[in-house]
XYZ file of C-alpha atoms in Angstrom:
651
model
C -65.480 -8.130 -96.287
C -64.857 -5.562 -93.552
C -68.582 -4.945 -93.204
C -69.210 -8.641 -92.951
C -66.569 -9.112 -90.271
C -67.944 -6.176 -88.285
C -71.501 -7.462 -88.532
C -70.405 -10.907 -87.435
C -68.713 -9.303 -84.447
C -71.990 -7.652 -83.464
C -73.874 -10.897 -83.835
C -71.302 -12.776 -81.789
C -71.311 -10.066 -79.150
C -75.048 -10.468 -78.845
C -74.835 -14.224 -78.700
C -71.874 -14.566 -76.306
C -72.454 -17.077 -73.544
C -70.763 -17.604 -70.195
C -69.901 -20.829 -68.474
C -71.653 -21.614 -65.264
C -74.908 -22.979 -63.992
C -78.289 -21.280 -64.047
C -80.958 -21.956 -61.491
C -83.588 -21.567 -64.198
C -84.011 -24.428 -66.692
C -87.708 -23.992 -67.477
C -88.994 -23.260 -70.967
C -89.134 -19.489 -71.411
C -90.774 -19.393 -74.833
C -91.303 -21.382 -77.988
C -90.781 -20.410 -81.625
C -93.041 -22.619 -83.662
C -92.283 -26.131 -82.415
C -88.855 -25.208 -80.984
C -88.418 -24.460 -77.288
C -86.006 -21.958 -75.744
C -84.936 -22.381 -72.135
C -84.662 -19.670 -69.512
C -81.071 -20.723 -68.826
C -80.015 -19.727 -72.359
C -81.721 -16.350 -72.088
C -80.116 -15.679 -68.702
C -76.646 -16.512 -69.990
C -77.001 -14.131 -72.921
C -78.587 -11.369 -70.846
C -76.002 -11.506 -68.050
C -73.073 -11.673 -70.442
C -74.154 -8.606 -72.388
C -75.561 -6.560 -69.520
C -72.480 -4.342 -69.230
C -71.876 -4.179 -72.983
C -75.118 -2.732 -74.313
C -75.159 1.025 -74.842
C -78.925 1.440 -75.004
C -80.374 1.450 -71.487
C -83.677 0.135 -72.845
C -81.928 -3.104 -73.776
C -81.233 -3.732 -70.088
C -84.955 -3.916 -69.522
C -85.861 -7.611 -69.492
C -88.954 -7.198 -71.665
C -87.051 -5.164 -74.267
C -84.170 -7.613 -74.229
C -86.588 -10.514 -74.590
C -88.003 -8.831 -77.683
C -84.502 -8.686 -79.204
C -83.905 -12.298 -78.253
C -87.159 -13.581 -79.761
C -86.466 -11.642 -82.980
C -83.055 -13.277 -83.103
C -84.605 -16.732 -82.696
C -87.183 -15.969 -85.390
C -84.409 -15.081 -87.835
C -82.428 -18.214 -87.007
C -85.460 -20.398 -87.578
C -86.138 -18.771 -90.933
C -82.488 -19.154 -91.957
C -82.593 -22.887 -91.321
C -85.984 -23.218 -93.007
C -84.435 -21.627 -96.110
C -81.461 -24.046 -95.744
C -78.842 -21.328 -95.479
C -77.000 -23.713 -93.140
C -76.472 -26.112 -96.040
C -74.851 -23.641 -98.431
C -71.340 -24.542 -99.550
C -70.016 -21.030 -98.896
C -71.474 -21.052 -95.378
C -69.973 -24.441 -94.527
C -66.590 -23.450 -95.971
C -66.414 -20.161 -94.054
C -67.481 -21.860 -90.829
C -64.788 -24.495 -91.318
C -62.140 -21.852 -91.983
C -63.154 -19.916 -88.893
C -63.057 -23.038 -86.739
C -59.526 -23.799 -87.916
C -58.420 -20.249 -87.235
C -60.047 -20.197 -83.796
C -58.520 -23.547 -82.876
C -55.044 -22.046 -83.217
C -55.640 -19.872 -80.161
C -56.741 -22.895 -78.106
C -54.065 -25.330 -79.272
C -51.062 -23.831 -77.501
C -48.920 -24.198 -74.392
C -50.191 -21.430 -72.116
C -47.419 -21.715 -69.511
C -44.619 -21.146 -72.011
C -46.664 -18.473 -73.777
C -47.134 -16.565 -70.515
C -43.410 -16.666 -69.777
C -42.570 -15.347 -73.251
C -45.144 -12.564 -72.928
C -43.639 -11.444 -69.622
C -40.153 -11.528 -71.140
C -41.374 -9.519 -74.136
C -42.832 -6.889 -71.815
C -39.492 -6.456 -70.083
C -37.780 -6.018 -73.442
C -40.189 -3.477 -74.936
C -39.679 -1.445 -71.756
C -36.111 -0.714 -72.883
C -34.239 0.366 -76.002
C -30.875 -1.190 -76.846
C -28.270 0.607 -78.929
C -25.904 -1.849 -80.596
C -23.705 -2.574 -83.601
C -22.882 -6.015 -84.977
C -20.629 -7.983 -87.273
C -22.169 -10.802 -89.302
C -20.461 -13.518 -91.291
C -23.089 -14.806 -93.691
C -23.567 -18.537 -94.004
C -26.527 -20.545 -95.264
C -28.563 -22.536 -92.755
C -27.911 -25.724 -94.720
C -24.160 -25.179 -95.007
C -21.930 -28.216 -94.588
C -20.274 -28.878 -91.204
C -16.922 -27.922 -92.755
C -18.142 -24.517 -93.998
C -19.965 -23.921 -90.727
C -16.778 -24.514 -88.740
C -14.847 -22.106 -90.972
C -17.480 -19.383 -90.453
C -17.464 -19.933 -86.693
C -13.677 -19.720 -86.481
C -13.734 -16.523 -88.552
C -16.260 -14.781 -86.298
C -14.329 -15.947 -83.228
C -11.175 -14.437 -84.661
C -12.984 -11.143 -85.326
C -14.207 -11.071 -81.728
C -10.679 -11.542 -80.428
C -9.499 -8.720 -82.677
C -12.368 -6.469 -81.546
C -11.443 -7.034 -77.908
C -7.915 -5.833 -78.642
C -8.344 -3.226 -81.386
C -11.822 -1.923 -80.615
C -15.135 -3.104 -82.037
C -15.717 -0.080 -84.282
C -12.288 -0.319 -85.848
C -12.802 -3.949 -86.790
C -16.436 -3.445 -87.828
C -15.617 -0.714 -90.330
C -12.611 -2.584 -91.699
C -14.242 -5.969 -92.380
C -17.569 -4.837 -93.827
C -17.867 -5.711 -97.527
C -21.647 -5.932 -97.873
C -21.473 -9.432 -99.367
C -20.061 -12.065 -97.043
C -19.275 -9.899 -94.040
C -21.478 -7.140 -92.661
C -20.441 -4.600 -90.057
C -23.526 -2.511 -89.306
C -24.700 0.245 -86.977
C -28.132 -0.766 -85.724
C -29.070 2.282 -83.652
C -31.673 1.855 -80.925
C -34.093 -1.063 -81.055
C -36.471 -2.763 -78.676
C -38.328 -6.046 -78.388
C -39.706 -7.557 -81.628
C -37.456 -5.416 -83.834
C -34.887 -8.195 -84.441
C -35.078 -11.971 -84.813
C -35.599 -13.521 -81.394
C -32.149 -15.098 -81.045
C -30.449 -11.796 -81.929
C -32.742 -9.862 -79.574
C -32.026 -12.291 -76.724
C -28.255 -11.983 -77.052
C -28.494 -8.185 -77.326
C -30.565 -7.874 -74.150
C -28.353 -10.314 -72.253
C -25.071 -8.597 -73.168
C -23.969 -5.899 -70.684
C -23.479 -2.354 -71.979
C -19.935 -1.838 -73.250
C -19.274 -5.540 -73.849
C -19.066 -7.764 -76.908
C -21.208 -10.893 -77.052
C -19.940 -14.392 -77.657
C -20.466 -15.615 -81.244
C -23.977 -16.908 -81.939
C -25.865 -18.107 -84.971
C -29.154 -17.028 -86.557
C -30.606 -17.989 -89.918
C -28.416 -15.289 -91.467
C -25.094 -16.604 -90.163
C -22.730 -15.979 -87.233
C -22.862 -12.695 -85.307
C -21.113 -10.796 -82.566
C -22.800 -7.775 -80.969
C -21.343 -4.742 -79.266
C -23.935 -3.169 -76.935
C -23.335 0.579 -76.605
C -26.318 1.735 -74.544
C -29.488 0.626 -72.832
C -32.197 3.101 -71.894
C -35.798 3.150 -70.733
C -38.265 3.208 -73.594
C -39.477 6.643 -74.700
C -42.968 5.379 -73.950
C -46.189 7.104 -74.911
C -47.257 10.654 -75.740
C -50.596 12.432 -75.504
C -50.745 15.519 -77.702
C -53.245 17.845 -79.320
C -52.777 19.515 -82.659
C -54.149 22.259 -84.834
C -54.111 21.358 -88.515
C -54.636 23.652 -91.476
C -55.217 22.408 -95.014
C -55.874 24.221 -98.269
C -59.537 25.094 -98.779
C -60.016 24.500 -102.503
C -63.660 25.596 -102.351
C -62.925 29.033 -100.892
C -61.219 31.472 -103.242
C -60.787 33.933 -100.366
C -58.965 31.466 -98.147
C -55.385 32.328 -97.313
C -52.472 29.951 -97.804
C -52.274 27.216 -95.135
C -48.723 28.248 -94.228
C -49.790 31.848 -93.595
C -52.852 30.772 -91.617
C -50.952 28.347 -89.365
C -48.342 31.013 -88.607
C -51.115 33.473 -87.732
C -52.518 30.893 -85.295
C -49.026 30.291 -83.894
C -48.622 34.017 -83.233
C -51.902 34.030 -81.310
C -50.598 31.127 -79.197
C -47.425 33.075 -78.478
C -49.631 35.969 -77.434
C -51.047 33.694 -74.736
C -54.306 32.629 -76.336
C -55.797 29.254 -75.403
C -54.720 26.278 -77.564
C -57.988 24.355 -77.192
C -60.073 27.394 -78.079
C -58.025 28.035 -81.215
C -58.225 24.355 -82.195
C -62.013 24.445 -81.866
C -62.192 27.560 -84.024
C -59.633 26.899 -86.723
C -58.373 23.292 -86.909
C -59.307 21.552 -90.146
C -59.033 18.125 -88.500
C -62.763 17.741 -87.970
C -62.322 14.562 -85.933
C -60.394 16.387 -83.202
C -61.308 20.079 -83.508
C -64.341 19.827 -81.219
C -62.105 18.172 -78.584
C -59.573 20.991 -78.657
C -57.375 19.060 -81.094
C -56.765 16.177 -78.668
C -55.431 12.900 -80.127
C -55.507 9.460 -78.566
C -52.248 8.506 -76.787
C -49.652 6.854 -79.037
C -46.222 5.269 -78.765
C -43.295 5.254 -81.172
C -44.169 3.536 -84.439
C -47.939 3.928 -84.096
C -48.227 7.165 -86.054
C -47.958 6.688 -89.814
C -46.500 10.179 -90.252
C -42.806 10.106 -89.180
C -42.450 13.885 -89.095
C -45.446 14.240 -86.782
C -44.087 11.546 -84.444
C -40.638 13.110 -84.459
C -42.016 16.494 -83.416
C -44.322 15.010 -80.779
C -41.542 13.017 -79.088
C -39.195 15.995 -79.201
C -41.460 17.946 -76.838
C -40.185 17.478 -73.296
C -42.480 19.270 -70.870
C -46.252 19.167 -70.551
C -47.634 22.302 -72.175
C -44.746 22.648 -74.654
C -45.704 23.802 -78.158
C -44.031 22.930 -81.427
C -43.374 25.495 -84.105
C -45.554 25.130 -87.214
C -44.435 22.238 -89.415
C -45.687 20.562 -92.560
C -46.591 16.929 -93.290
C -48.274 15.352 -96.290
C -51.622 16.115 -94.640
C -51.159 19.836 -94.037
C -49.605 22.265 -91.563
C -49.613 21.491 -87.825
C -48.908 22.892 -84.397
C -48.572 20.269 -81.640
C -49.015 20.694 -77.893
C -47.761 18.102 -75.394
C -50.296 17.154 -72.712
C -48.821 14.044 -71.214
C -45.955 11.625 -71.585
C -45.626 8.270 -69.898
C -43.660 5.084 -70.126
C -44.755 1.777 -71.598
C -48.356 0.863 -70.579
C -48.823 -1.508 -67.678
C -48.403 -5.214 -68.355
C -52.132 -5.939 -67.998
C -53.047 -3.271 -70.531
C -50.570 -4.302 -73.221
C -50.639 -8.060 -72.595
C -53.190 -8.964 -75.341
C -51.141 -7.094 -77.943
C -47.928 -8.779 -76.784
C -49.555 -12.198 -76.931
C -50.416 -11.710 -80.601
C -46.884 -10.555 -81.374
C -45.320 -13.494 -79.532
C -47.431 -15.947 -81.515
C -46.413 -14.367 -84.828
C -42.747 -14.090 -83.911
C -39.952 -16.687 -84.056
C -40.700 -17.174 -80.350
C -43.633 -19.262 -81.548
C -41.222 -22.168 -82.149
C -40.622 -22.408 -78.411
C -44.382 -22.456 -77.832
C -44.816 -25.155 -80.481
C -42.124 -27.369 -78.973
C -43.710 -27.100 -75.539
C -47.116 -27.920 -77.039
C -45.851 -31.028 -78.838
C -44.275 -32.337 -75.650
C -47.430 -31.769 -73.617
C -49.620 -33.454 -76.256
C -47.330 -36.477 -76.372
C -47.809 -36.837 -72.652
C -51.547 -36.121 -72.805
C -52.241 -38.751 -75.480
C -49.717 -41.305 -74.136
C -47.448 -41.271 -77.183
C -44.342 -43.436 -76.730
C -41.063 -41.443 -76.789
C -39.260 -44.073 -78.912
C -40.236 -45.268 -82.381
C -38.472 -48.509 -83.376
C -40.157 -48.508 -86.812
C -37.887 -45.691 -88.017
C -35.098 -48.159 -88.862
C -37.442 -49.895 -91.290
C -38.254 -46.623 -93.072
C -34.563 -45.709 -93.288
C -33.919 -49.064 -94.948
C -36.442 -48.452 -97.739
C -35.134 -44.990 -98.698
C -32.671 -44.520 -101.550
C -31.101 -41.645 -103.482
C -34.310 -41.202 -105.503
C -35.741 -39.495 -102.426
C -33.431 -36.523 -102.939
C -34.442 -36.343 -106.601
C -38.167 -36.405 -105.806
C -38.532 -39.723 -107.616
C -38.742 -42.134 -104.676
C -41.686 -44.540 -104.376
C -42.809 -46.987 -101.726
C -41.525 -50.534 -102.369
C -43.921 -53.195 -103.653
C -43.655 -55.203 -100.427
C -44.303 -52.133 -98.235
C -45.933 -53.108 -94.926
C -48.789 -50.614 -95.284
C -51.169 -52.010 -92.643
C -48.588 -52.464 -89.871
C -49.535 -50.365 -86.803
C -47.186 -47.416 -86.300
C -48.458 -45.250 -83.450
C -51.673 -44.421 -81.598
C -52.754 -40.886 -80.661
C -55.668 -40.955 -78.255
C -58.125 -43.380 -79.812
C -56.824 -42.930 -83.375
C -54.514 -45.588 -84.793
C -51.915 -44.659 -87.445
C -50.326 -47.307 -89.670
C -47.156 -47.514 -91.726
C -49.193 -46.368 -94.730
C -49.950 -43.004 -93.062
C -46.283 -42.211 -92.514
C -45.318 -43.686 -95.900
C -47.753 -41.291 -97.619
C -46.276 -38.425 -95.597
C -42.754 -39.344 -96.741
C -43.899 -39.406 -100.355
C -45.561 -36.015 -100.049
C -42.629 -34.340 -98.306
C -39.679 -35.636 -100.349
C -39.513 -32.359 -102.302
C -38.559 -30.475 -99.099
C -35.569 -32.549 -98.011
C -31.965 -31.349 -97.696
C -29.713 -33.521 -99.863
C -26.882 -33.345 -97.322
C -28.722 -35.348 -94.661
C -28.345 -39.075 -94.039
C -31.338 -41.413 -94.494
C -31.607 -41.828 -90.717
C -31.685 -38.037 -90.239
C -34.273 -37.630 -93.014
C -36.598 -40.221 -91.491
C -36.184 -38.853 -87.960
C -36.956 -35.282 -89.080
C -39.923 -36.357 -91.170
C -41.332 -38.534 -88.405
C -41.151 -35.658 -85.913
C -42.984 -33.432 -88.401
C -45.553 -36.186 -89.061
C -46.131 -36.818 -85.367
C -46.379 -33.130 -84.442
C -48.775 -32.408 -87.285
C -51.100 -35.234 -86.265
C -50.903 -34.458 -82.546
C -52.168 -30.958 -83.212
C -54.782 -32.122 -85.716
C -56.119 -34.711 -83.273
C -56.524 -32.090 -80.579
C -58.157 -29.649 -83.004
C -60.618 -32.319 -84.177
C -61.603 -33.040 -80.575
C -61.635 -29.511 -79.167
C -65.426 -29.326 -78.774
C -65.238 -32.348 -76.465
C -62.144 -31.144 -74.606
C -62.863 -27.423 -74.234
C -66.302 -26.063 -73.365
C -65.343 -22.462 -74.130
C -64.232 -23.416 -77.642
C -67.496 -25.294 -78.205
C -69.527 -22.227 -77.176
C -67.592 -19.844 -79.420
C -67.950 -22.108 -82.465
C -71.680 -22.373 -81.806
C -71.976 -18.598 -81.513
C -70.094 -18.003 -84.758
C -72.166 -20.658 -86.515
C -75.380 -18.824 -85.630
C -73.875 -15.390 -86.286
C -72.690 -16.395 -89.752
C -76.074 -17.913 -90.511
C -77.836 -14.727 -89.491
C -75.447 -12.597 -91.518
C -76.174 -14.562 -94.694
C -79.903 -14.364 -94.043
C -79.871 -10.597 -93.420
C -77.621 -9.947 -96.402
C -79.891 -11.845 -98.786
C -83.207 -10.754 -97.293
C -82.644 -7.146 -96.201
C -79.233 -5.604 -96.924
C -79.150 -6.355 -100.644
C -82.683 -5.057 -101.071
C -81.495 -1.722 -102.462
C -80.033 -3.542 -105.450
C -83.282 -5.274 -106.359
C -86.028 -3.118 -104.808
C -85.162 0.060 -106.727
C -88.800 0.983 -107.321
C -89.718 0.379 -103.667
C -86.734 2.446 -102.453
C -87.759 5.327 -104.727
C -91.338 5.045 -103.498
C -90.140 5.067 -99.874
C -88.249 8.287 -100.590
C -91.319 9.867 -102.203
C -93.423 9.016 -99.125
C -90.836 10.339 -96.632
C -89.309 13.340 -98.417
C -89.604 15.535 -95.341
C -86.961 13.386 -93.632
C -84.312 14.259 -96.212
C -83.492 17.965 -96.292
C -80.457 20.219 -96.136
C -80.680 22.526 -93.086
C -80.778 26.294 -93.258
C -77.290 27.661 -94.052
C -75.424 30.883 -94.526
C -72.647 32.056 -96.811
C -70.647 33.882 -94.174
C -67.366 35.300 -92.917
C -66.593 34.781 -89.236
C -64.055 37.047 -87.515
C -62.535 35.780 -84.249
C -60.451 37.666 -81.687
C -59.764 37.663 -77.979
C -60.304 41.422 -77.914
C -63.807 42.850 -78.129
C -62.425 46.254 -79.089
C -60.712 44.752 -82.138
C -63.936 43.162 -83.325
C -65.798 46.443 -83.054
C -63.281 47.877 -85.512
C -63.601 44.817 -87.786
C -67.406 45.062 -87.641
C -67.319 48.638 -88.915
C -64.894 47.774 -91.702
C -67.017 44.808 -92.809
C -70.131 46.976 -92.765
C -68.310 49.519 -94.921
C -67.559 46.755 -97.446
C -63.792 46.617 -97.041
C -62.102 43.475 -98.449
C -60.824 40.881 -95.992
C -57.191 41.248 -97.096
C -57.328 44.978 -96.398
C -58.943 44.432 -92.999
C -56.244 41.929 -92.058
C -53.478 44.291 -93.063
C -55.015 47.045 -90.943
C -55.742 44.956 -87.845
C -52.890 42.441 -87.860
C -49.159 42.979 -88.093
C -46.113 40.819 -88.734
C -45.552 40.469 -84.987
C -49.118 40.239 -83.743
C -52.303 38.532 -84.993
C -55.420 40.152 -83.555
C -58.094 38.527 -85.723
C -58.510 35.371 -87.800
C -61.221 34.992 -90.448
C -63.132 31.861 -91.438
C -65.371 31.918 -94.523
C -67.648 29.521 -96.369
C -71.090 27.879 -96.417
C -72.065 26.993 -92.835
C -75.013 25.474 -91.006
C -75.877 25.922 -87.341
C -73.511 23.113 -86.280
C -70.404 24.692 -87.853
C -67.599 25.061 -85.321
C -67.059 28.747 -86.145
C -70.664 29.809 -85.491
C -71.777 30.642 -81.933
C -74.759 28.882 -80.415
C -78.038 30.707 -80.952
C -76.717 32.645 -83.919
C -79.506 34.255 -85.956
C -79.314 33.542 -89.669
C -79.814 37.109 -90.892
C -78.068 39.008 -93.653
C -75.522 41.613 -92.570
C -72.962 41.949 -89.803
C -73.966 40.385 -86.477
C -73.470 41.561 -82.939
C -70.399 40.402 -81.020
C -70.739 36.909 -79.548
C -68.693 35.167 -76.855
C -67.718 31.808 -78.367
C -65.063 29.207 -77.437
C -63.261 31.559 -75.045
C -63.040 34.269 -77.718
C -65.213 36.927 -79.328
C -66.703 36.507 -82.806
C -68.761 38.478 -85.291
C -70.413 37.021 -88.364
C -70.967 38.739 -91.686
C -73.770 36.911 -93.477
C -73.575 37.484 -97.221
C -76.517 35.259 -98.073
C -78.948 32.974 -96.264
C -79.717 29.637 -97.854
C -83.112 28.191 -96.879
C -83.799 24.609 -95.898
C -83.687 22.621 -99.126
C -85.210 19.346 -100.157
C -82.504 16.778 -100.980
C -82.857 14.979 -104.290
C -83.112 11.216 -104.244
C -79.499 10.915 -105.417
C -78.261 13.261 -102.674
C -80.167 11.377 -99.963
C -79.748 7.885 -101.407
C -77.501 6.510 -98.636
C -79.847 7.587 -95.846
C -82.923 6.488 -97.813
C -81.542 2.992 -98.352
C -80.654 2.676 -94.653
C -84.141 3.788 -93.573
C -85.798 1.564 -96.158
C -83.867 -1.457 -94.918
C -84.948 -0.752 -91.318
C -88.566 -0.398 -92.482
C -88.388 -3.624 -94.475
C -86.812 -5.532 -91.595
C -89.535 -4.415 -89.187
C -92.252 -5.567 -91.612
C -90.392 -8.828 -92.271
C -90.162 -9.617 -88.541
C -93.918 -9.196 -88.210
C -94.396 -11.698 -91.029
C -92.005 -14.142 -89.340
C -93.899 -13.794 -86.061
C -97.084 -14.788 -87.918
C -95.299 -17.689 -89.606
C -93.626 -19.047 -86.442
C -95.862 -18.356 -83.473
C -94.057 -17.177 -80.346
C -95.571 -18.370 -77.092
C -94.035 -16.932 -73.915
C -94.337 -18.740 -70.598
C -95.313 -15.842 -68.350
C -94.699 -17.777 -65.151
C -91.123 -18.570 -66.206
C -90.595 -14.985 -67.354
C -91.640 -13.718 -63.918
C -89.099 -16.058 -62.309
C -86.405 -14.798 -64.684
C -87.179 -11.173 -63.803
C -87.047 -12.011 -60.117
C -83.714 -13.769 -60.498
C -82.216 -10.847 -62.435
C -83.544 -8.359 -59.876
C -81.883 -10.265 -57.011
C -78.491 -10.646 -58.743
């Protein structure tokens, strides 16, 4: 499913359109009997101009080739009726519903909540609280008792001290007195967070209620957020394949000693870090903030470093042994940078209720929905106690066809709300009156249908939404076509894939390699000594004990099977048996003892299968496109194409 989502993203990226007018509405080319206008091509080209990585795709002729291939595939997909498949229609419908959620919202309220959220994640609050638990559906009598109890505790806390009262009343069942530590925005329910951020440091809040019960908060501190860190690390893991390899703990401490001797962190990371994703970059990691790293110990060490250039001592996580260097620390990212992330959090948070309420009010105004509903009295009159037992039914003389309310051009009758009442009777609180039940259910009914009406009419109301749905529709269609025609070919074309491998064996080989030991030091004199000892056949452990000491590490060894791209080998290294000359590599000196050279080797089909399948699919797609071009003739209007090129050139 991940592959499918990623592929769809690529298709959609290619197909993205922009609003606006084009000066060119002539036919650019035809695919069979279908015509494609220059305006469509220009929209796609201009939208993706800054997104394509391959410079050749910015060339109009090359881009036109991509575009015509895309149109050929779409035409074939429809000819094969992929657009009529049940799975296709269902996935398109699901996507449309999901997409509509981002368009059916109150943007003004959302923006205000995003800005508020940014202010709150910029700070950490340290607070403790006392909670008296009470169910959301508690009776008015029980609610009043709980409120009076929390009010009494607040008065006591003001006199005796919050901590004294908190520790005394906590029983872990009905009353909770808890230390919360530091927290920021989105770490607590919204109501709790709001009170915490609005209570001055050193003060106790007024009682307030959340879904858990009644609280009071004592705010102890408020500080700027710790922000973001940029660090590099050297990681050492156990090399199971190398019997000569030393223990990771010993190796990381040897590296640490070299750092203390003043050697360059980046150079050592390039030589010795087992994190292959970062070693070539001197161990550098992408910037991260608190909570983003899934390894608590690593995050703890990184945030404990105070000054740029500071080094941690070696420490262990579940992934191996590390040394961390601090390169940069900064506060929360700017609002513009973090805004998209905050928007998603706001919409998933309890804040979303505020957005929903604002949306319902705006839709009522937009579709001219009357604020009063006199019919509710009638519905209250036909309810009885069966409703609370999930056994209620509409009366025989129910006025089903009586008009109830109109949303836009859609008329709802009594029967629509009556069916809603029947469906929802299992969710009703037995403590409510009939009038309250009907009012609550009507609000839910109205809100649900307001949103649904807007969603159903979004293509007519929002041009951007219409474009995105169209793009996804085509992208999904193309995905299904490619999956069935090309990508699944390896499962069915086993003989052809094997034959492709046999005809292209020279493309699938292991490069020349060496079984080698690499010695690295910042001192050329040290390596001369190591070179002689290696030549004399001395074991690595003996060499290390002679050259290194408990206080000082002069040389570090790396051993194993290596090809020319291995990080330990210097550029231009000659793959010859024996001990090499001294090379200057990654701001250090290295020598290489080659025990054995391994020649370039032909990969078996099983070893090369992944690459073979990928190449075979590309070959098959190229051949398939030629067949489609013969099936659906492409005729390009050269005069229009020249105008398009001129327009692009003058942009």
